[in-house]
């Protein structure tokens, strides 16, 4: 395990510069068009596939970076380009990670290639967990999966919401309840193969921001999937459920905390996305302040503007440091004893909202128009305090971790 350092090595710098170039040359020029269209930017995803960014191999290389900085570095650069398009590029990774974390080697080899397709025929995948009445409260999930032993099939019924690529995906990964009495420990994940009868797209959401990323409901009506589509297999599920029932009376809380610790490790990546958006807005505001003149001088000479820019840069750097610390700790296997994962996500997401709002203010009337990108960045930034756990949930996790209270 690499020691913690703030200096990127030569390989990391090369990857960072490569990603930055793609974000600047391909993502940014397309950002306004696809935001207005509110459609999946297939041509941009295809370009990302051609150069190797839209692929499991690329994300695996960053994930296994021994410093832990590969993923946050990649997320920051892509989201610096544009949050909506970047989410369309990385959204399949949510489903892929679900298969990697829970699937067998055969399932990984079978389904992940189908999630990405190839440069000539790109595909996307969807991870379906949230429900209309079960967002932060995963124990309230209602989607059910019932095993039909005679046919060795699972029958899924329910409605998922807020699914990135939901309904348009080639492969859907669906989390469902198999044992309602066990709460969140009674859940399992299933692959729904392409063109499976009973799966349909529900409402497509018209969003405030990240409009180039497709978000929709996924409706499951008597969706039958073969037994081998249960991630990890039935034997593993049965063993896990048996252990959960055993621990329910005496050790259940400890198990929940361990699960929360695992979930915590994914949050720095979202923080890095927020840092990318904040940095982009800050750079636009800085350039504008240097060139915009009022009363015969650049507005950056105005202390009120200069101090705002100083605060913006300081917050961005502090957010990045929290993200990098948490990412390194996760890779090093160090426990988040003070909820460092949630700290990084909380601070970075709140920073993105504040910095993009300040950028709009610095640009004045121009910042309020779609002629300048900070208006879009400000809309996009709102999502970071909502998905992957709201800011309120992050504060709850941090407070309960510090106090020793159980995290439910």
mmCIF file of C-alpha atoms in Angstrom:
data_model
loop_
_atom_site.group_PDB
_atom_site.id
_atom_site.type_symbol
_atom_site.label_atom_id
_atom_site.label_comp_id
_atom_site.label_asym_id
_atom_site.label_seq_id
_atom_site.Cartn_x
_atom_site.Cartn_y
_atom_site.Cartn_z
ATOM 1 C CA UNK A 1 0.000 0.000 0.000
ATOM 2 C CA UNK A 2 1.364 3.359 -1.066
ATOM 3 C CA UNK A 3 1.970 5.986 1.584
ATOM 4 C CA UNK A 4 -0.357 8.955 1.506
ATOM 5 C CA UNK A 5 0.958 11.690 -0.744
ATOM 6 C CA UNK A 6 -0.389 14.831 -2.384
ATOM 7 C CA UNK A 7 1.917 14.429 -5.388
ATOM 8 C CA UNK A 8 0.578 12.506 -8.391
ATOM 9 C CA UNK A 9 3.089 10.175 -10.036
ATOM 10 C CA UNK A 10 3.972 10.398 -13.725
ATOM 11 C CA UNK A 11 1.439 7.741 -14.774
ATOM 12 C CA UNK A 12 -1.353 9.463 -12.891
ATOM 13 C CA UNK A 13 -0.461 12.828 -14.396
ATOM 14 C CA UNK A 14 -0.525 11.298 -17.870
ATOM 15 C CA UNK A 15 -3.996 9.824 -17.285
ATOM 16 C CA UNK A 16 -5.226 13.092 -15.754
ATOM 17 C CA UNK A 17 -4.009 15.120 -18.736
ATOM 18 C CA UNK A 18 -5.520 12.630 -21.176
ATOM 19 C CA UNK A 19 -8.898 12.817 -19.439
ATOM 20 C CA UNK A 20 -8.711 16.586 -19.225
ATOM 21 C CA UNK A 21 -8.069 16.773 -22.949
ATOM 22 C CA UNK A 22 -11.087 14.576 -23.694
ATOM 23 C CA UNK A 23 -13.251 16.643 -21.364
ATOM 24 C CA UNK A 24 -12.099 19.889 -22.975
ATOM 25 C CA UNK A 25 -12.194 18.773 -26.604
ATOM 26 C CA UNK A 26 -15.176 16.398 -26.684
ATOM 27 C CA UNK A 27 -17.404 16.819 -23.614
ATOM 28 C CA UNK A 28 -17.463 20.598 -23.179
ATOM 29 C CA UNK A 29 -18.316 21.509 -26.783
ATOM 30 C CA UNK A 30 -21.310 19.147 -26.608
ATOM 31 C CA UNK A 31 -22.516 20.099 -23.125
ATOM 32 C CA UNK A 32 -24.994 22.850 -23.948
ATOM 33 C CA UNK A 33 -26.626 20.934 -26.826
ATOM 34 C CA UNK A 34 -27.317 17.776 -24.829
ATOM 35 C CA UNK A 35 -28.454 19.738 -21.790
ATOM 36 C CA UNK A 36 -31.046 21.431 -24.002
ATOM 37 C CA UNK A 37 -32.056 18.184 -25.695
ATOM 38 C CA UNK A 38 -32.330 16.316 -22.381
ATOM 39 C CA UNK A 39 -31.284 13.125 -24.132
ATOM 40 C CA UNK A 40 -28.552 10.538 -23.698
ATOM 41 C CA UNK A 41 -25.478 11.794 -25.605
ATOM 42 C CA UNK A 42 -24.827 8.596 -27.540
ATOM 43 C CA UNK A 43 -22.231 10.132 -29.903
ATOM 44 C CA UNK A 44 -20.138 11.330 -26.961
ATOM 45 C CA UNK A 45 -20.361 7.957 -25.228
ATOM 46 C CA UNK A 46 -19.256 6.358 -28.486
ATOM 47 C CA UNK A 47 -16.251 8.678 -28.677
ATOM 48 C CA UNK A 48 -15.398 7.768 -25.085
ATOM 49 C CA UNK A 49 -15.593 4.094 -26.045
ATOM 50 C CA UNK A 50 -13.329 4.589 -29.056
ATOM 51 C CA UNK A 51 -10.532 6.081 -26.954
ATOM 52 C CA UNK A 52 -10.973 3.571 -24.122
ATOM 53 C CA UNK A 53 -12.611 5.743 -21.449
ATOM 54 C CA UNK A 54 -16.017 4.071 -21.664
ATOM 55 C CA UNK A 55 -14.875 0.575 -20.717
ATOM 56 C CA UNK A 56 -14.596 -1.687 -17.707
ATOM 57 C CA UNK A 57 -10.837 -1.974 -18.225
ATOM 58 C CA UNK A 58 -10.333 1.756 -17.763
ATOM 59 C CA UNK A 59 -12.337 1.944 -14.539
ATOM 60 C CA UNK A 60 -10.724 -1.221 -13.208
ATOM 61 C CA UNK A 61 -7.281 0.303 -13.745
ATOM 62 C CA UNK A 62 -8.282 3.419 -11.824
ATOM 63 C CA UNK A 63 -10.009 1.422 -9.085
ATOM 64 C CA UNK A 64 -6.918 -0.681 -8.455
ATOM 65 C CA UNK A 65 -4.576 2.312 -8.345
ATOM 66 C CA UNK A 66 -2.639 1.536 -5.127
ATOM 67 C CA UNK A 67 -2.790 5.174 -3.991
ATOM 68 C CA UNK A 68 -6.589 5.222 -4.162
ATOM 69 C CA UNK A 69 -6.520 8.403 -6.244
ATOM 70 C CA UNK A 70 -7.317 6.915 -9.657
ATOM 71 C CA UNK A 71 -11.102 7.071 -9.397
ATOM 72 C CA UNK A 72 -11.414 10.525 -7.774
ATOM 73 C CA UNK A 73 -8.915 11.957 -10.253
ATOM 74 C CA UNK A 74 -10.882 10.519 -13.195
ATOM 75 C CA UNK A 75 -14.232 11.683 -11.822
ATOM 76 C CA UNK A 76 -12.996 15.222 -11.224
ATOM 77 C CA UNK A 77 -11.684 15.639 -14.765
ATOM 78 C CA UNK A 78 -14.745 14.163 -16.519
ATOM 79 C CA UNK A 79 -17.200 16.176 -14.422
ATOM 80 C CA UNK A 80 -15.080 19.274 -14.971
ATOM 81 C CA UNK A 81 -16.125 18.821 -18.593
ATOM 82 C CA UNK A 82 -19.864 18.531 -17.890
ATOM 83 C CA UNK A 83 -21.786 16.770 -15.153
ATOM 84 C CA UNK A 84 -24.681 15.511 -17.283
ATOM 85 C CA UNK A 85 -22.544 14.008 -20.041
ATOM 86 C CA UNK A 86 -20.011 12.657 -17.541
ATOM 87 C CA UNK A 87 -22.772 10.891 -15.620
ATOM 88 C CA UNK A 88 -23.940 9.317 -18.870
ATOM 89 C CA UNK A 89 -20.392 8.028 -19.378
ATOM 90 C CA UNK A 90 -19.852 6.703 -15.846
ATOM 91 C CA UNK A 91 -23.438 5.682 -15.009
ATOM 92 C CA UNK A 92 -23.001 2.145 -16.346
ATOM 93 C CA UNK A 93 -20.246 1.720 -13.782
ATOM 94 C CA UNK A 94 -22.861 1.664 -10.990
ATOM 95 C CA UNK A 95 -24.366 -1.516 -12.396
ATOM 96 C CA UNK A 96 -20.970 -2.990 -13.237
ATOM 97 C CA UNK A 97 -19.759 -2.466 -9.676
ATOM 98 C CA UNK A 98 -22.909 -4.179 -8.412
ATOM 99 C CA UNK A 99 -22.035 -7.261 -10.451
ATOM 100 C CA UNK A 100 -18.354 -7.135 -9.533
ATOM 101 C CA UNK A 101 -19.149 -6.866 -5.828
ATOM 102 C CA UNK A 102 -21.761 -9.620 -5.662
ATOM 103 C CA UNK A 103 -21.503 -11.792 -8.768
ATOM 104 C CA UNK A 104 -19.693 -15.008 -9.540
ATOM 105 C CA UNK A 105 -16.811 -15.096 -12.012
ATOM 106 C CA UNK A 106 -19.146 -16.527 -14.626
ATOM 107 C CA UNK A 107 -21.700 -13.759 -14.066
ATOM 108 C CA UNK A 108 -19.001 -11.090 -14.263
ATOM 109 C CA UNK A 109 -17.668 -12.517 -17.515
ATOM 110 C CA UNK A 110 -21.135 -12.893 -19.014
ATOM 111 C CA UNK A 111 -22.902 -9.669 -18.115
ATOM 112 C CA UNK A 112 -20.373 -6.852 -17.812
ATOM 113 C CA UNK A 113 -19.313 -6.992 -21.483
ATOM 114 C CA UNK A 114 -23.000 -6.732 -22.405
ATOM 115 C CA UNK A 115 -23.295 -3.599 -20.272
ATOM 116 C CA UNK A 116 -20.727 -1.698 -22.316
ATOM 117 C CA UNK A 117 -20.970 -3.182 -25.800
ATOM 118 C CA UNK A 118 -18.165 -1.907 -28.033
ATOM 119 C CA UNK A 119 -17.141 1.254 -29.858
ATOM 120 C CA UNK A 120 -19.325 0.384 -32.843
ATOM 121 C CA UNK A 121 -22.381 -0.556 -30.791
ATOM 122 C CA UNK A 122 -22.255 1.033 -27.336
ATOM 123 C CA UNK A 123 -24.618 -0.191 -24.638
ATOM 124 C CA UNK A 124 -25.488 1.128 -21.192
ATOM 125 C CA UNK A 125 -26.594 -0.518 -17.969
ATOM 126 C CA UNK A 126 -28.796 0.566 -15.068
ATOM 127 C CA UNK A 127 -28.582 -0.022 -11.338
ATOM 128 C CA UNK A 128 -32.081 -0.010 -9.839
ATOM 129 C CA UNK A 129 -32.307 0.364 -6.079
ATOM 130 C CA UNK A 130 -34.297 3.459 -5.034
ATOM 131 C CA UNK A 131 -38.083 3.326 -4.894
ATOM 132 C CA UNK A 132 -40.840 5.933 -4.527
ATOM 133 C CA UNK A 133 -41.067 5.173 -0.784
ATOM 134 C CA UNK A 134 -37.544 3.847 -0.224
ATOM 135 C CA UNK A 135 -34.718 6.250 -0.942
ATOM 136 C CA UNK A 136 -32.535 6.790 2.109
ATOM 137 C CA UNK A 137 -34.734 4.310 4.014
ATOM 138 C CA UNK A 138 -33.672 1.144 2.174
ATOM 139 C CA UNK A 139 -35.416 -1.030 4.768
ATOM 140 C CA UNK A 140 -38.743 0.182 3.318
ATOM 141 C CA UNK A 141 -38.066 -1.359 -0.095
ATOM 142 C CA UNK A 142 -41.164 -3.015 -1.575
ATOM 143 C CA UNK A 143 -39.940 -4.648 -4.772
ATOM 144 C CA UNK A 144 -40.215 -8.386 -4.206
ATOM 145 C CA UNK A 145 -38.408 -11.356 -5.698
ATOM 146 C CA UNK A 146 -40.084 -14.744 -5.210
ATOM 147 C CA UNK A 147 -38.385 -18.006 -6.155
ATOM 148 C CA UNK A 148 -40.282 -20.417 -8.397
ATOM 149 C CA UNK A 149 -38.512 -23.646 -7.557
ATOM 150 C CA UNK A 150 -40.311 -25.701 -10.193
ATOM 151 C CA UNK A 151 -38.935 -23.533 -12.995
ATOM 152 C CA UNK A 152 -35.761 -22.328 -11.245
ATOM 153 C CA UNK A 153 -36.832 -18.743 -11.879
ATOM 154 C CA UNK A 154 -37.178 -15.607 -9.797
ATOM 155 C CA UNK A 155 -40.316 -13.504 -10.247
ATOM 156 C CA UNK A 156 -39.819 -9.763 -9.676
ATOM 157 C CA UNK A 157 -42.564 -7.222 -9.038
ATOM 158 C CA UNK A 158 -42.273 -3.564 -8.062
ATOM 159 C CA UNK A 159 -41.318 -0.088 -9.210
ATOM 160 C CA UNK A 160 -37.869 1.457 -9.101
ATOM 161 C CA UNK A 161 -37.212 5.164 -9.418
ATOM 162 C CA UNK A 162 -34.329 7.575 -10.032
ATOM 163 C CA UNK A 163 -32.600 4.907 -12.126
ATOM 164 C CA UNK A 164 -29.773 6.267 -14.272
ATOM 165 C CA UNK A 165 -30.288 4.684 -17.728
ATOM 166 C CA UNK A 166 -33.481 3.074 -16.435
ATOM 167 C CA UNK A 167 -35.549 1.574 -19.235
ATOM 168 C CA UNK A 168 -33.005 2.292 -22.001
ATOM 169 C CA UNK A 169 -30.336 0.004 -20.579
ATOM 170 C CA UNK A 170 -29.284 -3.234 -22.189
ATOM 171 C CA UNK A 171 -28.847 -4.826 -18.770
ATOM 172 C CA UNK A 172 -30.625 -3.847 -15.532
ATOM 173 C CA UNK A 173 -29.346 -4.782 -12.071
ATOM 174 C CA UNK A 174 -32.314 -4.792 -9.695
ATOM 175 C CA UNK A 175 -32.210 -4.907 -5.899
ATOM 176 C CA UNK A 176 -35.266 -6.672 -4.458
ATOM 177 C CA UNK A 177 -36.552 -8.055 -1.169
ATOM 178 C CA UNK A 178 -36.371 -11.817 -0.773
ATOM 179 C CA UNK A 179 -37.062 -11.951 2.990
ATOM 180 C CA UNK A 180 -39.138 -8.989 4.271
ATOM 181 C CA UNK A 181 -38.606 -9.926 7.934
ATOM 182 C CA UNK A 182 -34.874 -9.225 7.708
ATOM 183 C CA UNK A 183 -35.199 -5.615 6.544
ATOM 184 C CA UNK A 184 -32.188 -4.450 4.535
ATOM 185 C CA UNK A 185 -30.402 -7.759 5.212
ATOM 186 C CA UNK A 186 -33.149 -9.562 3.312
ATOM 187 C CA UNK A 187 -32.263 -7.963 -0.024
ATOM 188 C CA UNK A 188 -30.645 -9.555 -3.079
ATOM 189 C CA UNK A 189 -29.536 -8.321 -6.491
ATOM 190 C CA UNK A 190 -30.680 -9.709 -9.818
ATOM 191 C CA UNK A 191 -29.645 -9.368 -13.432
ATOM 192 C CA UNK A 192 -32.525 -8.629 -15.775
ATOM 193 C CA UNK A 193 -31.271 -9.582 -19.255
ATOM 194 C CA UNK A 194 -32.050 -7.567 -22.404
ATOM 195 C CA UNK A 195 -35.628 -7.732 -23.726
ATOM 196 C CA UNK A 196 -36.995 -9.563 -20.685
ATOM 197 C CA UNK A 197 -40.833 -9.435 -20.739
ATOM 198 C CA UNK A 198 -42.448 -7.424 -17.964
ATOM 199 C CA UNK A 199 -39.737 -4.789 -17.556
ATOM 200 C CA UNK A 200 -40.699 -1.369 -18.878
ATOM 201 C CA UNK A 201 -39.708 2.249 -18.522
ATOM 202 C CA UNK A 202 -42.044 4.322 -16.428
ATOM 203 C CA UNK A 203 -41.845 8.073 -16.073
ATOM 204 C CA UNK A 204 -38.773 9.760 -17.527
ATOM 205 C CA UNK A 205 -37.886 12.627 -15.212
ATOM 206 C CA UNK A 206 -37.532 16.179 -16.508
ATOM 207 C CA UNK A 207 -34.726 17.310 -14.246
ATOM 208 C CA UNK A 208 -33.411 20.622 -12.955
ATOM 209 C CA UNK A 209 -29.838 19.624 -13.791
ATOM 210 C CA UNK A 210 -27.679 16.795 -15.220
ATOM 211 C CA UNK A 211 -30.214 16.762 -18.035
ATOM 212 C CA UNK A 212 -27.979 14.872 -20.467
ATOM 213 C CA UNK A 213 -28.186 11.869 -18.135
ATOM 214 C CA UNK A 214 -31.298 9.718 -18.579
ATOM 215 C CA UNK A 215 -33.192 9.185 -15.312
ATOM 216 C CA UNK A 216 -36.440 7.227 -15.180
ATOM 217 C CA UNK A 217 -38.672 4.811 -13.326
ATOM 218 C CA UNK A 218 -38.372 1.106 -14.037
ATOM 219 C CA UNK A 219 -41.543 -0.953 -13.710
ATOM 220 C CA UNK A 220 -41.336 -4.698 -13.045
ATOM 221 C CA UNK A 221 -44.505 -6.715 -13.625
ATOM 222 C CA UNK A 222 -44.081 -10.475 -13.175
ATOM 223 C CA UNK A 223 -40.559 -10.240 -14.557
ATOM 224 C CA UNK A 224 -39.138 -13.752 -14.697
ATOM 225 C CA UNK A 225 -35.386 -14.220 -14.701
ATOM 226 C CA UNK A 226 -33.483 -17.537 -14.654
ATOM 227 C CA UNK A 227 -32.029 -18.728 -11.366
ATOM 228 C CA UNK A 228 -28.508 -18.005 -12.596
ATOM 229 C CA UNK A 229 -29.405 -14.281 -12.733
ATOM 230 C CA UNK A 230 -29.358 -14.062 -8.927
ATOM 231 C CA UNK A 231 -26.010 -12.401 -8.241
ATOM 232 C CA UNK A 232 -23.787 -14.714 -6.238
ATOM 233 C CA UNK A 233 -26.106 -17.712 -6.657
ATOM 234 C CA UNK A 234 -28.807 -19.217 -4.455
ATOM 235 C CA UNK A 235 -26.507 -21.215 -2.194
ATOM 236 C CA UNK A 236 -24.640 -18.076 -1.197
ATOM 237 C CA UNK A 237 -27.925 -16.226 -0.673
ATOM 238 C CA UNK A 238 -29.346 -18.973 1.523
ATOM 239 C CA UNK A 239 -26.214 -18.972 3.676
ATOM 240 C CA UNK A 240 -26.288 -15.192 4.034
ATOM 241 C CA UNK A 241 -29.956 -15.161 4.996
ATOM 242 C CA UNK A 242 -29.369 -17.908 7.553
ATOM 243 C CA UNK A 243 -26.560 -15.899 9.166
ATOM 244 C CA UNK A 244 -28.715 -12.769 9.176
ATOM 245 C CA UNK A 245 -31.556 -14.608 10.934
ATOM 246 C CA UNK A 246 -29.104 -15.931 13.502
ATOM 247 C CA UNK A 247 -27.737 -12.480 14.238
ATOM 248 C CA UNK A 248 -31.065 -10.670 14.124
ATOM 249 C CA UNK A 249 -31.664 -10.958 17.854
ATOM 250 C CA UNK A 250 -28.183 -10.219 19.233
ATOM 251 C CA UNK A 251 -25.794 -9.057 16.528
ATOM 252 C CA UNK A 252 -28.013 -7.352 14.006
ATOM 253 C CA UNK A 253 -26.823 -3.845 14.731
ATOM 254 C CA UNK A 254 -23.208 -4.801 14.287
ATOM 255 C CA UNK A 255 -23.975 -6.270 10.890
ATOM 256 C CA UNK A 256 -25.775 -3.082 9.812
ATOM 257 C CA UNK A 257 -22.801 -0.960 10.829
ATOM 258 C CA UNK A 258 -20.458 -3.148 8.784
ATOM 259 C CA UNK A 259 -22.733 -2.753 5.768
ATOM 260 C CA UNK A 260 -22.795 1.008 6.266
ATOM 261 C CA UNK A 261 -19.006 1.079 6.396
ATOM 262 C CA UNK A 262 -18.879 -0.636 3.000
ATOM 263 C CA UNK A 263 -21.368 1.846 1.527
ATOM 264 C CA UNK A 264 -19.337 4.717 2.991
ATOM 265 C CA UNK A 265 -16.387 3.768 0.805
ATOM 266 C CA UNK A 266 -18.247 4.712 -2.418
ATOM 267 C CA UNK A 267 -19.056 8.265 -1.384
ATOM 268 C CA UNK A 268 -15.680 9.927 -2.089
ATOM 269 C CA UNK A 269 -16.213 9.279 -5.814
ATOM 270 C CA UNK A 270 -19.350 11.436 -5.712
ATOM 271 C CA UNK A 271 -17.377 14.047 -3.810
ATOM 272 C CA UNK A 272 -14.825 14.058 -6.629
ATOM 273 C CA UNK A 273 -17.604 14.668 -9.158
ATOM 274 C CA UNK A 274 -18.703 17.674 -7.128
ATOM 275 C CA UNK A 275 -15.132 18.976 -6.971
ATOM 276 C CA UNK A 276 -14.930 18.801 -10.772
ATOM 277 C CA UNK A 277 -18.097 20.860 -11.225
ATOM 278 C CA UNK A 278 -17.029 23.397 -8.591
ATOM 279 C CA UNK A 279 -13.598 23.771 -10.162
ATOM 280 C CA UNK A 280 -15.115 24.329 -13.591
ATOM 281 C CA UNK A 281 -17.385 27.112 -12.329
ATOM 282 C CA UNK A 282 -14.547 28.733 -10.378
ATOM 283 C CA UNK A 283 -12.302 28.819 -13.446
ATOM 284 C CA UNK A 284 -15.017 30.474 -15.552
ATOM 285 C CA UNK A 285 -15.606 33.059 -12.815
ATOM 286 C CA UNK A 286 -11.880 33.730 -12.404
ATOM 287 C CA UNK A 287 -11.345 34.292 -16.136
ATOM 288 C CA UNK A 288 -14.418 36.517 -16.300
ATOM 289 C CA UNK A 289 -13.294 38.590 -13.304
ATOM 290 C CA UNK A 290 -9.911 39.184 -14.943
ATOM 291 C CA UNK A 291 -11.380 40.410 -18.224
ATOM 292 C CA UNK A 292 -14.649 42.107 -17.253
ATOM 293 C CA UNK A 293 -14.117 45.793 -16.576
ATOM 294 C CA UNK A 294 -16.309 48.131 -14.555
ATOM 295 C CA UNK A 295 -15.419 51.685 -13.533
ATOM 296 C CA UNK A 296 -12.275 51.446 -15.620
ATOM 297 C CA UNK A 297 -10.690 48.359 -14.080
ATOM 298 C CA UNK A 298 -11.126 44.558 -14.006
ATOM 299 C CA UNK A 299 -13.701 43.508 -11.448
ATOM 300 C CA UNK A 300 -11.158 41.200 -9.770
ATOM 301 C CA UNK A 301 -9.582 44.411 -8.454
ATOM 302 C CA UNK A 302 -12.756 44.860 -6.436
ATOM 303 C CA UNK A 303 -12.100 43.368 -3.018
ATOM 304 C CA UNK A 304 -15.651 41.977 -2.823
ATOM 305 C CA UNK A 305 -15.015 39.892 -5.962
ATOM 306 C CA UNK A 306 -11.440 38.962 -5.084
ATOM 307 C CA UNK A 307 -12.415 37.685 -1.638
ATOM 308 C CA UNK A 308 -15.188 35.534 -3.130
ATOM 309 C CA UNK A 309 -12.708 33.949 -5.525
ATOM 310 C CA UNK A 310 -10.261 33.356 -2.681
ATOM 311 C CA UNK A 311 -12.966 31.575 -0.668
ATOM 312 C CA UNK A 312 -14.053 29.544 -3.698
ATOM 313 C CA UNK A 313 -10.543 28.288 -4.384
ATOM 314 C CA UNK A 314 -9.954 27.485 -0.722
ATOM 315 C CA UNK A 315 -13.164 25.466 -0.435
ATOM 316 C CA UNK A 316 -12.400 23.531 -3.633
ATOM 317 C CA UNK A 317 -8.914 22.595 -2.452
ATOM 318 C CA UNK A 318 -10.222 21.607 0.987
ATOM 319 C CA UNK A 319 -12.934 19.461 -0.598
ATOM 320 C CA UNK A 320 -10.408 17.715 -2.826
ATOM 321 C CA UNK A 321 -8.174 16.978 0.162
ATOM 322 C CA UNK A 322 -11.084 15.380 2.047
ATOM 323 C CA UNK A 323 -11.945 13.286 -1.008
ATOM 324 C CA UNK A 324 -8.355 12.171 -1.514
ATOM 325 C CA UNK A 325 -7.940 11.309 2.164
ATOM 326 C CA UNK A 326 -11.088 9.175 2.192
ATOM 327 C CA UNK A 327 -10.170 7.501 -1.115
ATOM 328 C CA UNK A 328 -6.717 6.621 0.153
ATOM 329 C CA UNK A 329 -8.143 5.317 3.441
ATOM 330 C CA UNK A 330 -10.637 3.103 1.596
ATOM 331 C CA UNK A 331 -7.915 1.625 -0.619
ATOM 332 C CA UNK A 332 -5.602 1.164 2.374
ATOM 333 C CA UNK A 333 -8.322 -0.670 4.289
ATOM 334 C CA UNK A 334 -8.323 1.920 7.053
ATOM 335 C CA UNK A 335 -11.651 2.179 8.895
ATOM 336 C CA UNK A 336 -13.707 5.338 8.610
ATOM 337 C CA UNK A 337 -13.820 5.829 12.373
ATOM 338 C CA UNK A 338 -15.152 9.369 11.987
ATOM 339 C CA UNK A 339 -17.223 8.734 8.835
ATOM 340 C CA UNK A 340 -14.521 10.241 6.628
ATOM 341 C CA UNK A 341 -16.307 8.989 3.510
ATOM 342 C CA UNK A 342 -19.452 10.892 4.399
ATOM 343 C CA UNK A 343 -17.382 13.926 5.422
ATOM 344 C CA UNK A 344 -15.801 14.091 1.975
ATOM 345 C CA UNK A 345 -19.116 13.732 0.159
ATOM 346 C CA UNK A 346 -20.879 16.245 2.410
ATOM 347 C CA UNK A 347 -18.265 18.970 2.154
ATOM 348 C CA UNK A 348 -17.587 18.540 -1.557
ATOM 349 C CA UNK A 349 -21.264 18.533 -2.525
ATOM 350 C CA UNK A 350 -22.048 21.597 -0.416
ATOM 351 C CA UNK A 351 -18.961 23.266 -1.891
ATOM 352 C CA UNK A 352 -20.221 22.624 -5.428
ATOM 353 C CA UNK A 353 -23.555 24.276 -4.646
ATOM 354 C CA UNK A 354 -21.941 27.298 -2.991
ATOM 355 C CA UNK A 355 -19.146 27.819 -5.515
ATOM 356 C CA UNK A 356 -21.413 27.559 -8.557
ATOM 357 C CA UNK A 357 -23.824 30.049 -6.960
ATOM 358 C CA UNK A 358 -20.926 32.436 -6.348
ATOM 359 C CA UNK A 359 -19.820 32.017 -9.957
ATOM 360 C CA UNK A 360 -23.274 33.031 -11.173
ATOM 361 C CA UNK A 361 -23.125 36.087 -8.908
ATOM 362 C CA UNK A 362 -19.693 37.126 -10.149
ATOM 363 C CA UNK A 363 -20.881 36.962 -13.753
ATOM 364 C CA UNK A 364 -23.944 39.008 -12.808
ATOM 365 C CA UNK A 365 -26.624 39.099 -15.489
ATOM 366 C CA UNK A 366 -24.448 37.038 -17.817
ATOM 367 C CA UNK A 367 -24.267 34.306 -15.206
ATOM 368 C CA UNK A 368 -28.042 34.048 -15.235
ATOM 369 C CA UNK A 369 -28.170 33.307 -18.969
ATOM 370 C CA UNK A 370 -27.500 30.123 -20.879
ATOM 371 C CA UNK A 371 -24.911 31.946 -22.947
ATOM 372 C CA UNK A 372 -22.453 31.197 -20.130
ATOM 373 C CA UNK A 373 -21.911 27.713 -18.660
ATOM 374 C CA UNK A 374 -22.101 28.650 -14.980
ATOM 375 C CA UNK A 375 -25.900 28.696 -15.163
ATOM 376 C CA UNK A 376 -25.851 25.026 -16.183
ATOM 377 C CA UNK A 377 -23.153 24.173 -13.648
ATOM 378 C CA UNK A 378 -25.218 25.735 -10.877
ATOM 379 C CA UNK A 379 -28.224 23.587 -11.851
ATOM 380 C CA UNK A 380 -26.063 20.471 -12.096
ATOM 381 C CA UNK A 381 -24.465 21.055 -8.692
ATOM 382 C CA UNK A 382 -27.789 20.662 -6.903
ATOM 383 C CA UNK A 383 -27.734 16.888 -7.444
ATOM 384 C CA UNK A 384 -24.627 16.298 -5.347
ATOM 385 C CA UNK A 385 -26.389 17.143 -2.096
ATOM 386 C CA UNK A 386 -29.181 14.712 -3.006
ATOM 387 C CA UNK A 387 -27.968 11.455 -4.570
ATOM 388 C CA UNK A 388 -25.759 8.846 -2.877
ATOM 389 C CA UNK A 389 -27.259 10.045 0.377
ATOM 390 C CA UNK A 390 -28.505 13.589 0.974
ATOM 391 C CA UNK A 391 -26.445 16.082 2.945
ATOM 392 C CA UNK A 392 -28.817 15.492 5.843
ATOM 393 C CA UNK A 393 -28.094 11.757 5.737
ATOM 394 C CA UNK A 394 -24.345 12.430 5.607
ATOM 395 C CA UNK A 395 -24.591 14.624 8.703
ATOM 396 C CA UNK A 396 -26.625 11.937 10.435
ATOM 397 C CA UNK A 397 -24.011 9.292 9.605
ATOM 398 C CA UNK A 398 -21.174 11.522 10.810
ATOM 399 C CA UNK A 399 -22.958 12.523 14.025
ATOM 400 C CA UNK A 400 -23.931 8.972 14.913
ATOM 401 C CA UNK A 401 -20.454 7.697 14.167
ATOM 402 C CA UNK A 402 -18.913 10.306 16.455
ATOM 403 C CA UNK A 403 -21.421 9.641 19.234
ATOM 404 C CA UNK A 404 -21.332 5.863 18.971
ATOM 405 C CA UNK A 405 -25.036 5.680 18.158
ATOM 406 C CA UNK A 406 -26.200 2.979 15.725
ATOM 407 C CA UNK A 407 -26.438 3.915 12.032
ATOM 408 C CA UNK A 408 -29.735 2.591 10.684
#
